[in-house]
mmCIF file of N, CA and C in Angstrom:
data_model
loop_
_atom_site.group_PDB
_atom_site.id
_atom_site.type_symbol
_atom_site.label_atom_id
_atom_site.label_comp_id
_atom_site.label_asym_id
_atom_site.label_seq_id
_atom_site.Cartn_x
_atom_site.Cartn_y
_atom_site.Cartn_z
ATOM 1 N N UNK A 27 -129.122 -53.082 -68.004
ATOM 2 C CA UNK A 27 -128.406 -51.894 -67.600
ATOM 3 C C UNK A 27 -127.114 -52.287 -66.898
ATOM 4 N N UNK A 28 -126.023 -51.745 -67.334
ATOM 5 C CA UNK A 28 -124.734 -52.057 -66.715
ATOM 6 C C UNK A 28 -124.696 -51.536 -65.286
ATOM 7 N N UNK A 29 -124.020 -52.282 -64.416
ATOM 8 C CA UNK A 29 -123.904 -51.846 -63.035
ATOM 9 C C UNK A 29 -122.508 -51.276 -62.805
ATOM 10 N N UNK A 30 -122.324 -50.033 -63.247
ATOM 11 C CA UNK A 30 -121.032 -49.362 -63.092
ATOM 12 C C UNK A 30 -120.746 -49.056 -61.630
ATOM 13 N N UNK A 31 -121.807 -48.750 -60.857
ATOM 14 C CA UNK A 31 -121.606 -48.427 -59.442
ATOM 15 C C UNK A 31 -121.031 -49.617 -58.677
ATOM 16 N N UNK A 32 -121.500 -50.811 -59.010
ATOM 17 C CA UNK A 32 -120.976 -51.998 -58.343
ATOM 18 C C UNK A 32 -119.509 -52.212 -58.714
ATOM 19 N N UNK A 33 -119.189 -52.046 -59.978
ATOM 20 C CA UNK A 33 -117.808 -52.218 -60.423
ATOM 21 C C UNK A 33 -116.890 -51.201 -59.755
ATOM 22 N N UNK A 34 -117.334 -49.953 -59.695
ATOM 23 C CA UNK A 34 -116.525 -48.907 -59.062
ATOM 24 C C UNK A 34 -116.330 -49.211 -57.582
ATOM 25 N N UNK A 35 -117.401 -49.625 -56.900
ATOM 26 C CA UNK A 35 -117.304 -49.956 -55.473
ATOM 27 C C UNK A 35 -116.345 -51.120 -55.251
ATOM 28 N N UNK A 36 -116.389 -52.097 -56.140
ATOM 29 C CA UNK A 36 -115.492 -53.262 -56.026
ATOM 30 C C UNK A 36 -114.045 -52.816 -56.200
ATOM 31 N N UNK A 37 -113.801 -51.953 -57.160
ATOM 32 C CA UNK A 37 -112.445 -51.476 -57.414
ATOM 33 C C UNK A 37 -111.955 -50.588 -56.268
ATOM 34 N N UNK A 38 -112.849 -49.800 -55.674
ATOM 35 C CA UNK A 38 -112.482 -48.975 -54.522
ATOM 36 C C UNK A 38 -112.049 -49.836 -53.340
ATOM 37 N N UNK A 39 -112.614 -51.048 -53.252
ATOM 38 C CA UNK A 39 -112.243 -51.987 -52.188
ATOM 39 C C UNK A 39 -111.024 -52.814 -52.573
ATOM 40 N N UNK A 40 -110.433 -52.500 -53.726
ATOM 41 C CA UNK A 40 -109.267 -53.215 -54.238
ATOM 42 C C UNK A 40 -109.544 -54.711 -54.363
ATOM 43 N N UNK A 41 -110.725 -55.026 -54.898
ATOM 44 C CA UNK A 41 -111.123 -56.422 -55.089
ATOM 45 C C UNK A 41 -111.225 -56.735 -56.574
ATOM 46 N N UNK A 42 -110.820 -57.935 -56.934
ATOM 47 C CA UNK A 42 -111.049 -58.443 -58.274
ATOM 48 C C UNK A 42 -112.431 -59.088 -58.285
ATOM 49 N N UNK A 43 -112.952 -59.357 -59.481
ATOM 50 C CA UNK A 43 -114.234 -60.051 -59.568
ATOM 51 C C UNK A 43 -114.171 -61.365 -58.801
ATOM 52 N N UNK A 44 -113.065 -62.068 -58.907
ATOM 53 C CA UNK A 44 -112.905 -63.349 -58.228
ATOM 54 C C UNK A 44 -112.962 -63.189 -56.706
ATOM 55 N N UNK A 45 -112.373 -62.112 -56.182
ATOM 56 C CA UNK A 45 -112.392 -61.864 -54.737
ATOM 57 C C UNK A 45 -113.813 -61.644 -54.237
ATOM 58 N N UNK A 46 -114.566 -60.818 -54.953
ATOM 59 C CA UNK A 46 -115.948 -60.547 -54.565
ATOM 60 C C UNK A 46 -116.795 -61.807 -54.690
ATOM 61 N N UNK A 47 -116.557 -62.555 -55.749
ATOM 62 C CA UNK A 47 -117.311 -63.796 -55.945
ATOM 63 C C UNK A 47 -117.115 -64.751 -54.767
ATOM 64 N N UNK A 48 -115.869 -64.923 -54.343
ATOM 65 C CA UNK A 48 -115.591 -65.797 -53.197
ATOM 66 C C UNK A 48 -116.261 -65.276 -51.935
ATOM 67 N N UNK A 49 -116.254 -63.961 -51.750
ATOM 68 C CA UNK A 49 -116.831 -63.354 -50.545
ATOM 69 C C UNK A 49 -118.341 -63.576 -50.449
ATOM 70 N N UNK A 50 -119.000 -63.664 -51.592
ATOM 71 C CA UNK A 50 -120.466 -63.808 -51.578
ATOM 72 C C UNK A 50 -120.947 -65.188 -52.027
ATOM 73 N N UNK A 51 -120.035 -66.078 -52.371
ATOM 74 C CA UNK A 51 -120.406 -67.458 -52.687
ATOM 75 C C UNK A 51 -120.964 -67.705 -54.070
ATOM 76 N N UNK A 52 -120.468 -66.957 -55.053
ATOM 77 C CA UNK A 52 -120.857 -67.198 -56.448
ATOM 78 C C UNK A 52 -119.593 -67.318 -57.302
ATOM 79 N N UNK A 53 -119.762 -67.526 -58.600
ATOM 80 C CA UNK A 53 -118.612 -67.619 -59.491
ATOM 81 C C UNK A 53 -118.194 -66.229 -59.956
ATOM 82 N N UNK A 54 -116.965 -66.119 -60.433
ATOM 83 C CA UNK A 54 -116.471 -64.860 -60.986
ATOM 84 C C UNK A 54 -117.331 -64.450 -62.181
ATOM 85 N N UNK A 55 -117.779 -65.438 -62.951
ATOM 86 C CA UNK A 55 -118.602 -65.154 -64.123
ATOM 87 C C UNK A 55 -119.907 -64.470 -63.728
ATOM 88 N N UNK A 56 -120.479 -64.880 -62.590
ATOM 89 C CA UNK A 56 -121.715 -64.261 -62.115
ATOM 90 C C UNK A 56 -121.496 -62.788 -61.820
ATOM 91 N N UNK A 57 -120.396 -62.464 -61.138
ATOM 92 C CA UNK A 57 -120.088 -61.067 -60.834
ATOM 93 C C UNK A 57 -119.907 -60.277 -62.133
ATOM 94 N N UNK A 58 -119.190 -60.851 -63.085
ATOM 95 C CA UNK A 58 -118.996 -60.194 -64.377
ATOM 96 C C UNK A 58 -120.308 -59.956 -65.105
ATOM 97 N N UNK A 59 -121.206 -60.926 -65.038
ATOM 98 C CA UNK A 59 -122.505 -60.783 -65.712
ATOM 99 C C UNK A 59 -123.374 -59.722 -65.033
ATOM 100 N N UNK A 60 -123.307 -59.620 -63.703
ATOM 101 C CA UNK A 60 -124.054 -58.571 -62.997
ATOM 102 C C UNK A 60 -123.522 -57.209 -63.417
ATOM 103 N N UNK A 61 -122.200 -57.061 -63.420
ATOM 104 C CA UNK A 61 -121.591 -55.776 -63.791
ATOM 105 C C UNK A 61 -121.890 -55.388 -65.233
ATOM 106 N N UNK A 62 -121.992 -56.358 -66.113
ATOM 107 C CA UNK A 62 -122.252 -56.051 -67.522
ATOM 108 C C UNK A 62 -123.746 -55.918 -67.833
ATOM 109 N N UNK A 63 -124.590 -56.210 -66.836
ATOM 110 C CA UNK A 63 -126.030 -56.087 -67.031
ATOM 111 C C UNK A 63 -126.686 -57.292 -67.649
ATOM 112 N N UNK A 64 -125.981 -58.420 -67.674
ATOM 113 C CA UNK A 64 -126.520 -59.639 -68.284
ATOM 114 C C UNK A 64 -127.107 -60.618 -67.280
ATOM 115 N N UNK A 65 -127.170 -60.228 -66.011
ATOM 116 C CA UNK A 65 -127.697 -61.114 -64.973
ATOM 117 C C UNK A 65 -128.377 -60.269 -63.917
ATOM 118 N N UNK A 66 -129.590 -60.663 -63.544
ATOM 119 C CA UNK A 66 -130.349 -59.957 -62.525
ATOM 120 C C UNK A 66 -130.228 -60.744 -61.222
ATOM 121 N N UNK A 67 -129.416 -60.267 -60.272
ATOM 122 C CA UNK A 67 -129.176 -61.037 -59.053
ATOM 123 C C UNK A 67 -130.393 -61.067 -58.129
ATOM 124 N N UNK A 68 -130.454 -62.100 -57.300
ATOM 125 C CA UNK A 68 -131.508 -62.196 -56.302
ATOM 126 C C UNK A 68 -131.292 -61.125 -55.240
ATOM 127 N N UNK A 69 -132.320 -60.864 -54.468
ATOM 128 C CA UNK A 69 -132.201 -59.889 -53.392
ATOM 129 C C UNK A 69 -131.148 -60.331 -52.381
ATOM 130 N N UNK A 70 -131.114 -61.626 -52.074
ATOM 131 C CA UNK A 70 -130.119 -62.136 -51.127
ATOM 132 C C UNK A 70 -128.698 -61.906 -51.629
ATOM 133 N N UNK A 71 -128.484 -62.110 -52.921
ATOM 134 C CA UNK A 71 -127.160 -61.880 -53.492
ATOM 135 C C UNK A 71 -126.833 -60.392 -53.480
ATOM 136 N N UNK A 72 -127.802 -59.544 -53.784
ATOM 137 C CA UNK A 72 -127.578 -58.096 -53.731
ATOM 138 C C UNK A 72 -127.156 -57.670 -52.328
ATOM 139 N N UNK A 73 -127.832 -58.202 -51.314
ATOM 140 C CA UNK A 73 -127.512 -57.859 -49.923
ATOM 141 C C UNK A 73 -126.101 -58.326 -49.581
ATOM 142 N N UNK A 74 -125.742 -59.538 -50.003
ATOM 143 C CA UNK A 74 -124.401 -60.070 -49.725
ATOM 144 C C UNK A 74 -123.330 -59.208 -50.394
ATOM 145 N N UNK A 75 -123.578 -58.777 -51.622
ATOM 146 C CA UNK A 75 -122.629 -57.922 -52.338
ATOM 147 C C UNK A 75 -122.482 -56.590 -51.603
ATOM 148 N N UNK A 76 -123.595 -56.011 -51.180
ATOM 149 C CA UNK A 76 -123.550 -54.743 -50.448
ATOM 150 C C UNK A 76 -122.743 -54.866 -49.165
ATOM 151 N N UNK A 77 -122.958 -55.942 -48.428
ATOM 152 C CA UNK A 77 -122.206 -56.151 -47.189
ATOM 153 C C UNK A 77 -120.718 -56.298 -47.481
ATOM 154 N N UNK A 78 -120.379 -57.048 -48.522
ATOM 155 C CA UNK A 78 -118.975 -57.274 -48.864
ATOM 156 C C UNK A 78 -118.281 -55.981 -49.294
ATOM 157 N N UNK A 79 -119.040 -55.076 -49.909
ATOM 158 C CA UNK A 79 -118.457 -53.834 -50.418
ATOM 159 C C UNK A 79 -118.700 -52.643 -49.492
ATOM 160 N N UNK A 80 -119.438 -52.857 -48.409
ATOM 161 C CA UNK A 80 -119.712 -51.775 -47.475
ATOM 162 C C UNK A 80 -120.605 -50.691 -48.057
ATOM 163 N N UNK A 81 -121.568 -51.100 -48.868
ATOM 164 C CA UNK A 81 -122.482 -50.155 -49.523
ATOM 165 C C UNK A 81 -123.924 -50.509 -49.191
ATOM 166 N N UNK A 82 -124.845 -49.606 -49.541
ATOM 167 C CA UNK A 82 -126.271 -49.863 -49.342
ATOM 168 C C UNK A 82 -126.891 -50.406 -50.634
ATOM 169 N N UNK A 83 -128.066 -51.013 -50.493
ATOM 170 C CA UNK A 83 -128.790 -51.478 -51.681
ATOM 171 C C UNK A 83 -129.084 -50.305 -52.614
ATOM 172 N N UNK A 84 -129.554 -49.196 -52.040
ATOM 173 C CA UNK A 84 -129.843 -48.020 -52.869
ATOM 174 C C UNK A 84 -128.600 -47.544 -53.602
ATOM 175 N N UNK A 85 -127.478 -47.558 -52.902
ATOM 176 C CA UNK A 85 -126.241 -47.063 -53.487
ATOM 177 C C UNK A 85 -125.732 -47.877 -54.661
ATOM 178 N N UNK A 86 -125.987 -49.190 -54.620
ATOM 179 C CA UNK A 86 -125.448 -50.049 -55.689
ATOM 180 C C UNK A 86 -126.487 -50.470 -56.724
ATOM 181 N N UNK A 87 -127.740 -50.675 -56.318
ATOM 182 C CA UNK A 87 -128.680 -51.328 -57.215
ATOM 183 C C UNK A 87 -129.923 -50.527 -57.594
ATOM 184 N N UNK A 88 -130.201 -49.433 -56.896
ATOM 185 C CA UNK A 88 -131.427 -48.689 -57.200
ATOM 186 C C UNK A 88 -131.203 -47.826 -58.425
ATOM 187 N N UNK A 89 -132.123 -47.936 -59.381
ATOM 188 C CA UNK A 89 -132.004 -47.131 -60.598
ATOM 189 C C UNK A 89 -132.436 -45.704 -60.285
ATOM 190 N N UNK A 90 -131.605 -44.765 -60.665
ATOM 191 C CA UNK A 90 -131.924 -43.362 -60.447
ATOM 192 C C UNK A 90 -132.946 -42.922 -61.480
ATOM 193 N N UNK A 91 -133.955 -42.159 -61.027
ATOM 194 C CA UNK A 91 -134.970 -41.673 -61.959
ATOM 195 C C UNK A 91 -134.370 -40.573 -62.829
ATOM 196 N N UNK A 92 -134.797 -40.554 -64.060
ATOM 197 C CA UNK A 92 -134.237 -39.593 -65.020
ATOM 198 C C UNK A 92 -135.024 -38.321 -65.030
#
């Protein structure tokens, strides 16, 4: 599942994938893979991303029930 919420939050913070990657200690490719749904990040990485973007885990990573 693509993570559009993470991408939107990153863009709202005026950050490039590379900027977010540096902030959380991963590669730009990792951020791109998370956003495209090709990588399932660890809980620690999810928390670091949330802190960097000023969002909650629920806000960025929780799947909404249909």
